[in-house]
Coordinates of C-alpha atoms in Angstrom, one line a residue:
Chain A
M1 CA -14.7 -38.2 -38.6
S2 CA -18.4 -39.0 -38.5
S3 CA -20.7 -35.5 -39.8
S4 CA -22.6 -35.6 -36.5
V5 CA -19.5 -34.7 -34.4
D6 CA -17.7 -31.0 -34.6
R7 CA -14.2 -31.2 -36.1
R8 CA -13.1 -28.4 -33.7
S9 CA -13.4 -29.4 -30.7
G10 CA -14.4 -32.9 -30.9
L11 CA -17.5 -32.7 -29.3
A12 CA -21.0 -33.8 -31.2
A13 CA -22.0 -31.6 -33.2
R14 CA -24.8 -30.5 -31.5
L15 CA -22.5 -29.9 -28.2
G16 CA -19.8 -28.2 -30.3
P17 CA -19.5 -24.2 -30.0
R18 CA -21.2 -21.8 -31.9
D19 CA -19.8 -19.3 -34.6
E20 CA -22.5 -16.4 -34.6
D21 CA -24.9 -16.0 -31.7
S22 CA -28.2 -17.0 -33.1
R23 CA -29.5 -13.3 -33.7
S24 CA -32.6 -12.1 -32.6
P25 CA -33.6 -9.0 -32.6
R26 CA -36.8 -8.9 -30.3
R27 CA -33.8 -10.2 -27.5
W28 CA -31.1 -7.3 -28.8
R29 CA -34.0 -5.1 -28.5
I30 CA -35.0 -6.0 -24.7
E31 CA -32.2 -6.8 -23.2
T32 CA -31.0 -2.5 -24.3
A33 CA -33.8 -1.5 -22.6
V34 CA -33.1 -3.3 -20.4
L35 CA -29.6 -1.9 -19.4
I36 CA -31.3 1.3 -20.5
I37 CA -33.5 1.4 -17.9
A38 CA -30.7 0.3 -15.4
G39 CA -28.1 2.6 -15.9
I40 CA -31.1 5.9 -16.0
L41 CA -31.4 3.8 -11.9
L42 CA -28.0 4.1 -11.5
L43 CA -27.3 7.7 -12.5
V44 CA -30.6 8.9 -10.5
M45 CA -29.3 6.5 -7.9
S46 CA -26.0 8.1 -7.6
I47 CA -27.0 12.1 -8.5
N48 CA -29.4 11.1 -5.5
D49 CA -27.1 9.9 -3.1
T50 CA -24.4 12.7 -4.6
S51 CA -27.3 15.0 -3.3
R52 CA -28.2 13.9 0.4
Q53 CA -24.8 13.0 0.9
T54 CA -24.6 17.7 -0.3
I55 CA -26.8 17.8 2.8
V56 CA -25.7 16.3 4.9
N57 CA -22.3 17.7 4.8
E58 CA -24.1 21.0 5.4
R59 CA -25.4 19.0 8.8
L60 CA -22.0 18.3 9.3
K61 CA -21.0 21.9 9.2
V62 CA -22.8 23.0 11.4
D63 CA -22.1 20.7 13.8
L64 CA -18.4 21.7 13.9
V65 CA -19.3 25.2 14.4
T66 CA -21.8 23.9 17.3
W67 CA -19.2 21.8 18.8
S68 CA -17.1 24.7 18.4
H69 CA -19.1 27.3 19.8
F70 CA -20.5 24.9 23.2
T71 CA -16.6 24.0 24.1
G72 CA -15.3 27.1 23.6
L73 CA -12.5 24.9 21.8
D74 CA -11.0 25.5 18.8
T75 CA -9.5 22.1 18.2
K76 CA -8.5 21.6 14.8
E77 CA -10.1 18.6 13.0
P78 CA -12.5 17.0 15.7
A79 CA -13.7 14.1 14.1
I80 CA -17.6 13.5 13.4
E81 CA -19.3 10.2 13.6
Q82 CA -22.9 9.2 12.6
G83 CA -24.8 6.7 13.3
V84 CA -23.6 6.4 17.2
F85 CA -27.1 6.4 18.2
G86 CA -29.1 4.9 15.5
Y87 CA -28.7 5.2 11.8
T88 CA -32.2 6.5 11.1
N89 CA -32.2 9.8 13.2
T90 CA -29.5 12.8 13.3
I91 CA -27.8 12.1 16.0
D92 CA -24.2 13.2 15.2
V93 CA -21.6 13.0 17.8
V94 CA -18.4 15.4 17.5
C95 CA -15.4 14.9 19.6
G96 CA -12.0 16.8 19.1
N97 CA -9.0 17.1 21.6
L98 CA -9.5 19.1 24.8
K99 CA -5.7 19.7 24.6
P100 CA -3.6 20.4 21.4
G101 CA -1.8 17.7 19.4
P102 CA -2.2 14.8 17.0
P103 CA -5.8 14.4 16.6
E104 CA -7.1 12.1 19.7
S105 CA -3.3 12.6 21.0
T106 CA -5.3 13.3 24.6
V107 CA -8.9 13.6 25.9
R108 CA -11.4 14.0 24.2
Q109 CA -14.1 15.9 24.3
C110 CA -17.8 14.2 22.7
A111 CA -21.1 16.4 22.0
V112 CA -24.3 14.8 21.4
I113 CA -25.7 16.8 18.6
T114 CA -29.4 16.6 17.5
G115 CA -32.1 18.9 15.6
P116 CA -31.9 21.4 12.8
D117 CA -29.7 24.3 11.9
V118 CA -31.4 27.4 14.1
H119 CA -29.4 30.5 13.5
G120 CA -26.1 28.3 12.7
L121 CA -26.1 25.9 15.1
R122 CA -27.8 22.6 16.1
H123 CA -29.2 21.4 19.5
V124 CA -26.6 19.9 22.2
I125 CA -28.5 17.4 24.5
G126 CA -24.9 16.0 25.6
G127 CA -21.6 14.6 26.1
Y128 CA -19.0 12.1 28.0
R129 CA -14.8 12.6 27.2
L130 CA -12.6 9.7 25.6
P131 CA -9.4 8.2 26.3
A132 CA -6.1 9.4 24.1
Y133 CA -6.1 7.1 21.0
S134 CA -9.6 4.8 22.0
D135 CA -12.6 4.4 19.9
D136 CA -16.0 5.6 20.8
E137 CA -17.5 2.4 23.3
P138 CA -19.7 2.6 25.7
A139 CA -17.4 1.9 27.9
R140 CA -14.7 4.2 27.1
R141 CA -17.2 6.8 27.8
F142 CA -17.0 9.2 30.9
D143 CA -17.9 12.1 32.6
C144 CA -20.9 12.2 30.7
Y145 CA -23.5 14.0 31.2
G146 CA -27.5 15.1 29.2
E147 CA -30.2 13.3 28.6
K148 CA -30.9 10.1 29.4
L149 CA -29.5 8.2 25.7
V150 CA -26.2 9.9 26.6
T151 CA -26.2 8.9 30.1
E152 CA -27.5 5.5 29.6
T153 CA -25.3 3.9 27.1
C154 CA -22.1 5.9 29.2
R155 CA -20.7 2.2 31.4
R156 CA -18.1 4.9 33.8
Chain B
M1 CA -24.5 -4.7 -39.4
S2 CA -25.8 -3.3 -36.2
A3 CA -25.1 -0.7 -33.8
A4 CA -23.6 -3.1 -31.6
T5 CA -21.2 -5.2 -33.4
Q6 CA -20.1 -2.2 -35.1
P7 CA -15.9 -2.3 -34.1
L8 CA -13.7 0.4 -33.4
P9 CA -12.8 2.5 -36.3
A10 CA -9.5 1.8 -38.0
A11 CA -7.1 4.5 -37.4
A12 CA -6.2 7.3 -39.1
P13 CA -4.2 7.5 -41.6
K14 CA -0.6 8.4 -41.1
S15 CA -0.5 11.0 -44.1
Q16 CA -3.4 12.8 -41.8
S17 CA -3.1 16.3 -40.9
S18 CA -2.3 17.3 -37.0
S19 CA -4.0 19.8 -37.5
G20 CA -7.3 18.7 -37.2
R21 CA -6.1 16.6 -34.1
A22 CA -4.9 20.0 -31.9
F23 CA -8.0 19.4 -29.3
A24 CA -7.2 16.1 -28.8
Y25 CA -3.5 17.2 -27.9
V26 CA -5.0 20.0 -25.9
A27 CA -6.8 17.3 -24.2
A28 CA -3.9 15.4 -23.8
A29 CA -2.1 18.2 -22.2
L30 CA -4.5 18.5 -19.5
I31 CA -4.7 15.2 -18.9
V32 CA -1.1 15.5 -18.0
L33 CA -1.6 18.3 -16.0
A34 CA -4.1 16.7 -13.9
T35 CA -1.8 13.9 -13.1
A36 CA 1.2 15.3 -12.0
L37 CA -1.2 17.9 -10.4
I38 CA -2.0 15.4 -8.1
F39 CA 0.7 13.3 -7.6
E40 CA 3.1 16.6 -6.7
A41 CA 0.3 18.0 -4.6
A42 CA -0.2 14.5 -3.2
S43 CA 3.5 14.3 -2.2
W44 CA 3.3 16.5 -0.1
G45 CA 2.4 14.0 2.3
H46 CA -0.8 12.5 4.4
E47 CA -4.6 13.8 2.6
S48 CA -7.4 12.9 2.7
D49 CA -6.7 10.7 -0.5
V50 CA -3.1 10.5 0.0
P51 CA -2.7 7.9 3.0
E52 CA -0.2 7.5 5.4
Q53 CA 3.0 6.3 3.8
P54 CA 7.3 6.6 3.7
R55 CA 7.9 10.0 1.7
I56 CA 9.0 8.0 -1.3
S57 CA 8.7 10.7 -3.5
G58 CA 9.1 13.9 -0.8
W59 CA 11.5 15.4 -3.5
I60 CA 8.9 16.1 -5.6
G61 CA 6.7 18.0 -3.6
G62 CA 7.0 21.5 -3.5
F63 CA 5.3 23.5 -6.4
T64 CA 2.2 23.6 -5.1
G65 CA 0.0 23.1 -1.7
K66 CA -1.3 19.8 -0.4
L67 CA -3.6 17.9 -2.0
T68 CA -6.8 19.1 -0.5
Y69 CA -9.9 16.9 -1.7
D70 CA -11.0 20.8 -4.0
V71 CA -7.9 19.9 -5.9
F72 CA -8.3 16.3 -6.5
L73 CA -11.7 17.1 -7.3
L74 CA -11.3 19.9 -10.0
S75 CA -8.1 17.7 -10.8
L76 CA -10.6 14.6 -11.6
L77 CA -13.5 16.7 -13.3
V78 CA -10.7 17.8 -15.9
F79 CA -9.3 14.5 -16.6
T80 CA -12.6 12.8 -16.5
L81 CA -13.7 15.2 -19.5
A82 CA -10.3 15.1 -20.9
Y83 CA -10.8 11.6 -21.3
A84 CA -14.1 11.6 -22.4
T85 CA -13.0 13.9 -25.0
L86 CA -10.1 11.8 -26.8
S87 CA -12.0 8.6 -26.3
A88 CA -15.0 10.6 -28.1
F89 CA -12.1 11.0 -31.0
A90 CA -10.9 7.5 -30.7
L91 CA -14.3 5.7 -30.8
R92 CA -16.2 8.4 -33.7
L93 CA -14.2 10.6 -35.2
P94 CA -10.7 9.3 -36.5
R95 CA -9.4 11.8 -37.9
L96 CA -9.5 14.6 -35.8
A97 CA -7.9 11.4 -32.7
L98 CA -4.6 11.0 -31.6
S99 CA -2.0 9.2 -33.5
P100 CA -0.7 5.6 -32.4
R101 CA 2.7 7.2 -31.6
A102 CA 0.8 9.8 -29.5
V103 CA -1.2 7.4 -27.3
I104 CA 2.1 5.8 -27.2
W105 CA 4.1 9.1 -25.1
L106 CA 1.1 10.2 -23.6
L107 CA 0.4 6.9 -21.6
V108 CA 5.0 6.8 -21.2
V109 CA 4.4 10.4 -19.6
L110 CA 1.1 9.5 -17.7
Y111 CA 2.7 6.4 -16.1
T112 CA 6.0 8.0 -15.4
I113 CA 4.7 10.8 -13.3
V114 CA 2.9 7.3 -11.0
L115 CA 5.6 5.8 -10.9
L116 CA 7.2 8.3 -9.3
G117 CA 4.4 9.8 -7.2
P118 CA 3.6 8.4 -3.7
V119 CA 0.8 5.9 -3.3
L120 CA -2.9 7.2 -3.3
I121 CA -6.3 7.0 -2.7
S122 CA -6.0 3.7 -0.8
T123 CA -3.4 2.0 1.9
D124 CA -4.1 -1.7 0.3
V125 CA -0.6 -2.4 -0.9
F126 CA 0.8 -1.5 2.4
S127 CA -1.7 -4.6 3.8
Y128 CA -0.3 -6.2 1.1
I129 CA 3.4 -5.4 2.3
A130 CA 2.4 -6.4 5.9
Y131 CA 1.3 -9.8 4.7
A132 CA 4.1 -10.0 3.1
R133 CA 6.4 -9.7 5.9
M134 CA 4.0 -11.1 8.2
G135 CA 5.0 -14.6 6.3
A136 CA 8.5 -14.0 4.6
I137 CA 10.4 -11.9 8.0
H138 CA 8.3 -12.9 11.0
G139 CA 7.0 -16.8 10.2
I140 CA 3.5 -15.5 10.6
N141 CA 0.7 -17.3 8.3
P142 CA -1.2 -14.1 7.0
Y143 CA -3.9 -16.3 6.1
E144 CA -4.7 -17.1 9.7
H145 CA -3.7 -13.2 11.4
G146 CA -4.0 -10.1 10.4
P147 CA -1.4 -7.1 10.4
H148 CA -2.0 -6.1 14.0
A149 CA 0.3 -10.1 14.9
I150 CA 2.9 -7.3 14.2
W151 CA 2.5 -4.1 14.9
Y152 CA 5.7 -4.0 16.3
D153 CA 6.7 -3.2 12.7
H154 CA 7.1 -0.3 11.0
I155 CA 4.7 -1.2 8.4
Y156 CA 2.0 -1.5 10.6
H157 CA 1.5 2.1 11.5
F158 CA 0.6 2.7 6.9
V159 CA -1.9 -0.4 7.1
G160 CA -5.5 0.7 7.3
K161 CA -7.3 0.6 10.5
D162 CA -9.8 -1.0 9.3
W163 CA -8.0 -3.9 8.3
I164 CA -5.7 -4.4 11.2
Y165 CA -7.0 -7.8 12.2
S166 CA -8.3 -8.8 9.0
P167 CA -6.1 -12.2 7.9
T168 CA -5.2 -11.7 4.1
A169 CA -8.6 -12.2 1.7
Y170 CA -6.0 -12.9 -1.4
G171 CA -4.9 -15.3 -3.5
P172 CA -2.3 -17.9 -1.9
L173 CA -0.3 -16.9 -5.3
Y174 CA 0.3 -13.6 -4.7
T175 CA 0.9 -13.7 -1.4
L176 CA 3.4 -16.0 -2.4
L177 CA 4.6 -13.7 -5.8
T178 CA 5.0 -11.0 -2.6
Y179 CA 7.4 -12.8 0.2
P180 CA 11.2 -12.9 -2.1
F181 CA 9.7 -8.3 -2.4
A182 CA 9.9 -8.5 2.2
Y183 CA 13.5 -8.5 2.5
L184 CA 14.0 -5.4 0.3
G185 CA 12.4 -3.4 2.9
I186 CA 9.3 -1.2 3.3
D187 CA 10.8 1.8 0.6
G188 CA 12.3 -1.1 -1.1
T189 CA 8.6 -3.2 -1.3
I190 CA 6.8 0.2 -2.2
W191 CA 8.7 0.5 -5.3
S192 CA 8.1 -3.1 -5.9
M193 CA 4.3 -3.3 -5.9
K194 CA 4.3 0.5 -7.7
L195 CA 6.9 -1.6 -10.6
I196 CA 4.4 -5.0 -10.3
A197 CA 1.5 -2.6 -11.0
L198 CA 3.2 -1.2 -14.1
G199 CA 4.6 -3.9 -15.7
S200 CA 1.1 -5.0 -15.2
T201 CA -0.5 -2.4 -16.8
A202 CA 2.1 -2.7 -19.7
G203 CA 0.9 -5.9 -19.8
I204 CA -2.6 -5.3 -20.3
L205 CA -2.1 -2.4 -22.6
W206 CA 0.2 -4.7 -24.8
A207 CA -2.8 -7.4 -25.1
T208 CA -5.3 -5.2 -25.2
W209 CA -4.1 -3.4 -27.8
R210 CA -3.3 -6.9 -29.8
I211 CA -6.4 -8.2 -29.7
A212 CA -8.4 -5.3 -30.6
E213 CA -6.2 -5.6 -34.1
R214 CA -6.5 -9.0 -34.1
R215 CA -10.4 -8.3 -33.8
G216 CA -10.0 -5.6 -36.5
F217 CA -10.1 -2.3 -34.0
D218 CA -8.3 0.1 -33.5
G219 CA -5.6 -1.2 -31.0
A220 CA -4.7 2.2 -30.1
A221 CA -7.8 3.3 -29.0
A222 CA -8.1 0.6 -27.3
A223 CA -5.2 1.5 -25.7
L224 CA -5.5 4.8 -25.1
I225 CA -9.5 3.9 -23.0
V226 CA -7.9 1.7 -21.1
G227 CA -4.6 3.1 -20.3
V228 CA -6.0 6.7 -20.0
N229 CA -9.0 6.5 -17.7
P230 CA -9.4 8.4 -15.0
I231 CA -9.9 4.9 -12.5
Y232 CA -7.1 3.1 -14.1
L233 CA -4.4 5.3 -14.1
L234 CA -6.0 7.7 -10.2
Y235 CA -7.3 4.8 -8.5
G236 CA -5.2 1.7 -10.0
A237 CA -2.3 1.7 -10.5
G238 CA -2.1 5.7 -8.4
G239 CA -3.2 2.8 -5.6
A240 CA -0.5 -0.2 -7.0
H241 CA -3.1 -2.5 -6.6
N242 CA -3.2 -6.6 -7.5
D243 CA -6.3 -5.7 -9.2
L244 CA -3.9 -5.1 -11.8
L245 CA -2.2 -8.2 -12.3
M246 CA -5.3 -10.4 -12.4
M247 CA -6.4 -8.5 -14.8
F248 CA -2.8 -9.0 -17.2
L249 CA -3.1 -12.5 -16.6
M250 CA -6.7 -11.9 -17.9
M251 CA -6.0 -10.6 -20.8
G252 CA -3.3 -13.0 -21.5
A253 CA -5.5 -15.5 -21.2
V254 CA -8.0 -13.5 -23.9
A255 CA -4.4 -12.4 -25.9
L256 CA -3.3 -16.2 -26.5
V257 CA -6.6 -17.7 -27.8
V258 CA -7.5 -14.4 -29.9
A259 CA -5.4 -15.9 -32.5
P260 CA -5.8 -16.4 -36.4
R261 CA -4.3 -20.6 -35.0
V262 CA -5.0 -21.2 -31.9
T263 CA -3.0 -24.7 -30.7
A264 CA -3.7 -26.5 -28.2
G265 CA -0.5 -25.2 -25.7
R266 CA -1.9 -22.3 -26.0
E267 CA -5.6 -23.1 -25.0
A268 CA -4.4 -25.1 -22.1
T269 CA -2.1 -21.8 -21.0
A270 CA -4.6 -20.0 -21.9
G271 CA -7.1 -21.9 -18.6
A272 CA -4.5 -21.9 -16.5
A273 CA -3.1 -18.3 -16.7
L274 CA -7.2 -17.9 -16.3
V275 CA -6.8 -19.7 -13.3
A276 CA -3.4 -18.5 -11.7
G277 CA -5.1 -14.8 -11.8
A278 CA -8.4 -16.6 -10.0
L279 CA -4.8 -17.9 -7.6
I280 CA -3.9 -13.8 -7.4
K281 CA -7.9 -12.3 -6.4
V282 CA -10.3 -15.2 -7.2
T283 CA -12.8 -12.6 -9.3
A284 CA -10.3 -13.6 -12.4
G285 CA -12.1 -17.3 -12.0
A286 CA -15.5 -15.2 -13.4
V287 CA -14.1 -15.6 -16.8
L288 CA -12.5 -19.0 -17.3
P289 CA -16.4 -20.6 -17.5
F290 CA -17.4 -18.6 -20.7
M291 CA -13.7 -19.0 -22.4
V292 CA -14.6 -22.8 -21.7
L293 CA -18.4 -22.6 -22.6
S294 CA -17.7 -21.5 -25.6
R295 CA -14.6 -22.4 -27.1
R296 CA -15.1 -26.4 -25.6
K297 CA -11.9 -27.5 -25.7
M298 CA -10.5 -29.7 -23.5
P299 CA -7.2 -28.2 -23.6
A300 CA -8.0 -25.1 -21.4
V301 CA -9.8 -27.4 -19.5
L302 CA -6.4 -29.3 -18.3
G303 CA -4.6 -26.7 -18.5
A304 CA -6.9 -24.6 -15.9
L305 CA -7.4 -28.6 -13.6
A306 CA -3.1 -28.5 -14.3
M307 CA -3.0 -24.8 -12.7
A308 CA -5.4 -25.5 -9.8
I309 CA -3.9 -28.9 -8.4
V310 CA -0.8 -27.0 -8.6
G311 CA -2.0 -23.7 -6.8
V312 CA -3.6 -25.5 -4.7
I313 CA -1.4 -27.7 -3.3
V314 CA 1.6 -25.3 -2.8
A315 CA -1.1 -23.3 -1.1
D316 CA -1.4 -26.3 1.2
A317 CA 2.2 -26.1 1.7
V318 CA 2.8 -23.2 2.3
F319 CA -0.4 -21.6 4.0
G320 CA -2.6 -24.9 4.9
I321 CA -6.2 -25.0 4.8
K322 CA -6.7 -21.4 5.1
G323 CA -4.7 -20.6 2.4
V324 CA -6.6 -22.5 0.3
D325 CA -10.6 -21.5 0.8
I326 CA -10.2 -18.6 -1.1
F327 CA -13.6 -18.7 -1.3
A328 CA -14.1 -17.7 2.5
A329 CA -11.8 -14.2 2.4
L330 CA -14.3 -13.6 -1.1
S331 CA -17.8 -14.1 1.2
R332 CA -16.0 -12.7 4.5
D333 CA -15.8 -9.4 2.4
S334 CA -18.5 -9.5 0.0
S335 CA -20.7 -8.7 3.6
F336 CA -19.0 -5.5 4.2
V337 CA -20.6 -2.4 2.6
S338 CA -19.2 0.6 1.2
T339 CA -20.9 3.8 0.9
D340 CA -19.7 3.8 -2.7
S341 CA -21.4 0.9 -3.6
F342 CA -24.8 1.0 -5.7
A343 CA -26.8 -1.3 -3.3
T344 CA -26.0 1.6 -0.4
E345 CA -27.2 4.4 -3.1
F346 CA -30.3 1.7 -4.2
A347 CA -31.1 1.7 0.0
H348 CA -30.8 5.6 0.8
L349 CA -33.0 6.3 -2.8
I350 CA -36.3 4.2 -1.4
G351 CA -35.5 6.1 2.2
K352 CA -33.5 2.7 3.7
P353 CA -30.8 3.4 5.7
G354 CA -27.9 1.3 4.7
V355 CA -27.8 -1.9 3.5
F356 CA -29.5 -4.8 5.9
P357 CA -28.5 -8.9 5.5
I358 CA -31.5 -9.8 3.9
D359 CA -30.2 -6.9 0.8
H360 CA -27.0 -9.6 0.7
D361 CA -29.0 -12.0 -0.4
L362 CA -31.2 -10.8 -3.2
L363 CA -28.1 -9.5 -4.3
K364 CA -26.6 -12.6 -4.1
G365 CA -29.5 -13.6 -6.4
V366 CA -29.8 -11.5 -8.7
L367 CA -26.2 -11.5 -9.3
V368 CA -26.7 -15.5 -9.9
V369 CA -29.6 -14.7 -12.5
V370 CA -27.4 -12.7 -14.6
L371 CA -24.4 -15.4 -14.0
A372 CA -27.2 -17.3 -15.2
Y373 CA -28.4 -15.9 -18.7
L374 CA -25.1 -15.1 -19.8
V375 CA -23.9 -18.6 -19.4
W376 CA -27.1 -19.8 -21.6
R377 CA -26.6 -16.7 -24.0
T378 CA -23.0 -18.5 -24.1
W379 CA -24.0 -21.3 -25.1
R380 CA -26.6 -20.3 -27.6
G381 CA -23.8 -18.5 -29.4
Y382 CA -23.3 -15.1 -27.1
E383 CA -19.5 -13.7 -27.5
W384 CA -17.8 -15.2 -24.4
I385 CA -15.2 -11.7 -24.2
A386 CA -18.2 -10.1 -24.4
A387 CA -20.4 -12.2 -21.4
S388 CA -17.4 -12.8 -19.2
G389 CA -17.8 -8.3 -19.4
W390 CA -20.4 -8.4 -18.4
A391 CA -20.4 -10.7 -15.7
L392 CA -17.5 -8.6 -14.0
L393 CA -19.5 -5.5 -14.6
A394 CA -22.3 -7.5 -12.7
I395 CA -20.3 -8.3 -10.1
S396 CA -18.9 -4.6 -9.1
V397 CA -22.8 -3.1 -9.6
T398 CA -23.9 -5.7 -7.1
T399 CA -21.0 -6.2 -4.7
T400 CA -22.2 -4.4 -1.5
W401 CA -18.6 -3.7 -0.8
L402 CA -17.6 -1.4 -3.7
L403 CA -14.5 0.4 -4.1
A404 CA -12.8 2.4 -7.1
W405 CA -10.5 -0.1 -8.7
Y406 CA -13.0 -3.1 -8.8
I407 CA -15.1 -1.3 -11.8
L408 CA -11.8 -1.5 -13.8
W409 CA -11.9 -5.5 -14.5
P410 CA -13.9 -5.1 -17.0
L411 CA -13.0 -2.5 -19.3
P412 CA -9.7 -3.8 -20.8
L413 CA -12.7 -7.2 -22.0
A414 CA -15.7 -4.0 -23.1
V415 CA -12.6 -2.5 -25.5
V416 CA -12.0 -5.5 -27.5
S417 CA -15.6 -6.9 -27.4
K418 CA -17.7 -7.2 -30.4
D419 CA -20.7 -6.2 -28.1
R420 CA -20.8 -1.7 -27.9
R421 CA -23.3 -2.5 -25.0
L422 CA -20.6 -3.6 -23.4
L423 CA -18.1 -1.0 -23.1
A424 CA -21.0 2.2 -23.0
A425 CA -22.1 0.3 -20.0
V426 CA -19.0 0.1 -18.3
L427 CA -17.9 4.0 -19.3
L428 CA -21.2 5.1 -17.4
V429 CA -21.0 3.0 -14.3
Q430 CA -17.4 4.8 -14.2
L431 CA -18.9 7.7 -14.6
V432 CA -21.7 7.1 -12.3
Y433 CA -19.3 6.4 -10.0
V434 CA -17.1 9.6 -10.5
I435 CA -20.4 11.9 -10.1
H436 CA -20.5 10.2 -6.4
Q437 CA -17.3 11.5 -5.4
Y438 CA -18.2 15.2 -5.2
S439 CA -19.9 15.8 -2.7
P440 CA -17.1 16.8 -0.8
L441 CA -17.0 19.6 -3.7
L442 CA -20.7 20.9 -3.4
V443 CA -20.0 21.5 0.3
P444 CA -16.7 20.9 2.0
V445 CA -17.2 20.2 5.7
Q446 CA -13.8 20.6 7.1

């Protein structure tokens, strides 16, 4: 066998496997620096997002109180949806059963809530009802009321 | 030798006094307690971290309350701190680390709890069962229809709401493997899926231990870091995810070629095992190029090709062309966005409400650059096991659809890699993921 052929793989020597990475301290340092920067970025991102979610959770707690206060219902486990009226605002929609029963098992009363927390409540700008076991889609909403933003999405 | 290539320390000598290991035993006991508490509380029934499911473990409950966010997250915190302690001992202070025998006992106790407990956190296993029942019992192709096609089947009730219209995204080999279990009834199939996940775990840990020892590392330390990992145990094994079967085939392939004498047959089997892994879940295929590029031996290529040909023929015969096109399902899932993905976190950091379509393209571009760099480094002689681990880590970090069990993929490769930076990076990513789960504990909404 020619000396220019790798004995293990049978490939030409220049194509054959290499046992050791040609260690370059400079490359190793650059790689490590990039990894450390990426790691710090991931850590900062996660802590920022956890903190952001904590602030959102505070808002959602106020939403639940606002919904109960506004509807006069004490339904267990009303559901909160964010982003129903856009992703760049703090408008939330809270829907809960009108009558006792498992979640979504009866007609649901929804309240569209926005604005800052004032004495533990936020501002209700409108609302609508949804049939049992149905997704919150415009075509399924009925008995809409409130500001145009809400009523114009209501098809019934 | 640089810190980056320092191997895991050798196991502590057997004559070592056990008094120095008291901290390790306390940490191990805390992990067992946290695991027992989580699974016992989960057996009470459906909660935020417990999907609706047949009450296969109802007989366990009765000692504590339901698995609320508080209970889960506080137990996860204790578990994570105790795991960090045990891992630090295993890596840095072998005289304080658990003995190999204690590691084995700890693993046996933990996975017995997982086996007996309910399914945690994810509804995926019910999707697996639904797809199996669709094909085996109802004669419906799971690559063409979602579980909604069997809305009249009891399993449909347990499938995640987001997935009822989704055809299966899993590989044809996995789908085919699950068909016989469909005849065991829903409870029987759940037990089967749990046994497959735990059998795969046993295989992964055995392979990890063997590979670590062959590379001069401490096998017990390597098995402990993988098997006692909270994300592996609670999210991966707890949810009976098929990722574990994929990882078993991946680590089996590595074990076949990390040996003093590797025959052509072992090379070919390793190549075939990696393709079989990709036919379970396509991610395993990411390891193959690095193995081939590094070893440059024809039997591995031939083994991979043979398995791929057999896989394509069988998949086409059983499922039609959609069963062959596993990349289409991958492409579909990669367009989803999860709140835990780092892409979403980055978007929030820079003030954007979330991930946009252009971001998917940017992330794919970043991934291609990372993979190309790893390919170049592997060609130049960089360790292929580490390169494979970096590739899997890069996939999980850049995906917009990140789930906890995706960050398990590189873990067993990281503990047997000579590049210690990989293990540090994988554990950091996991830590960051765990931190991100804690907002409900800080401000509970309900």
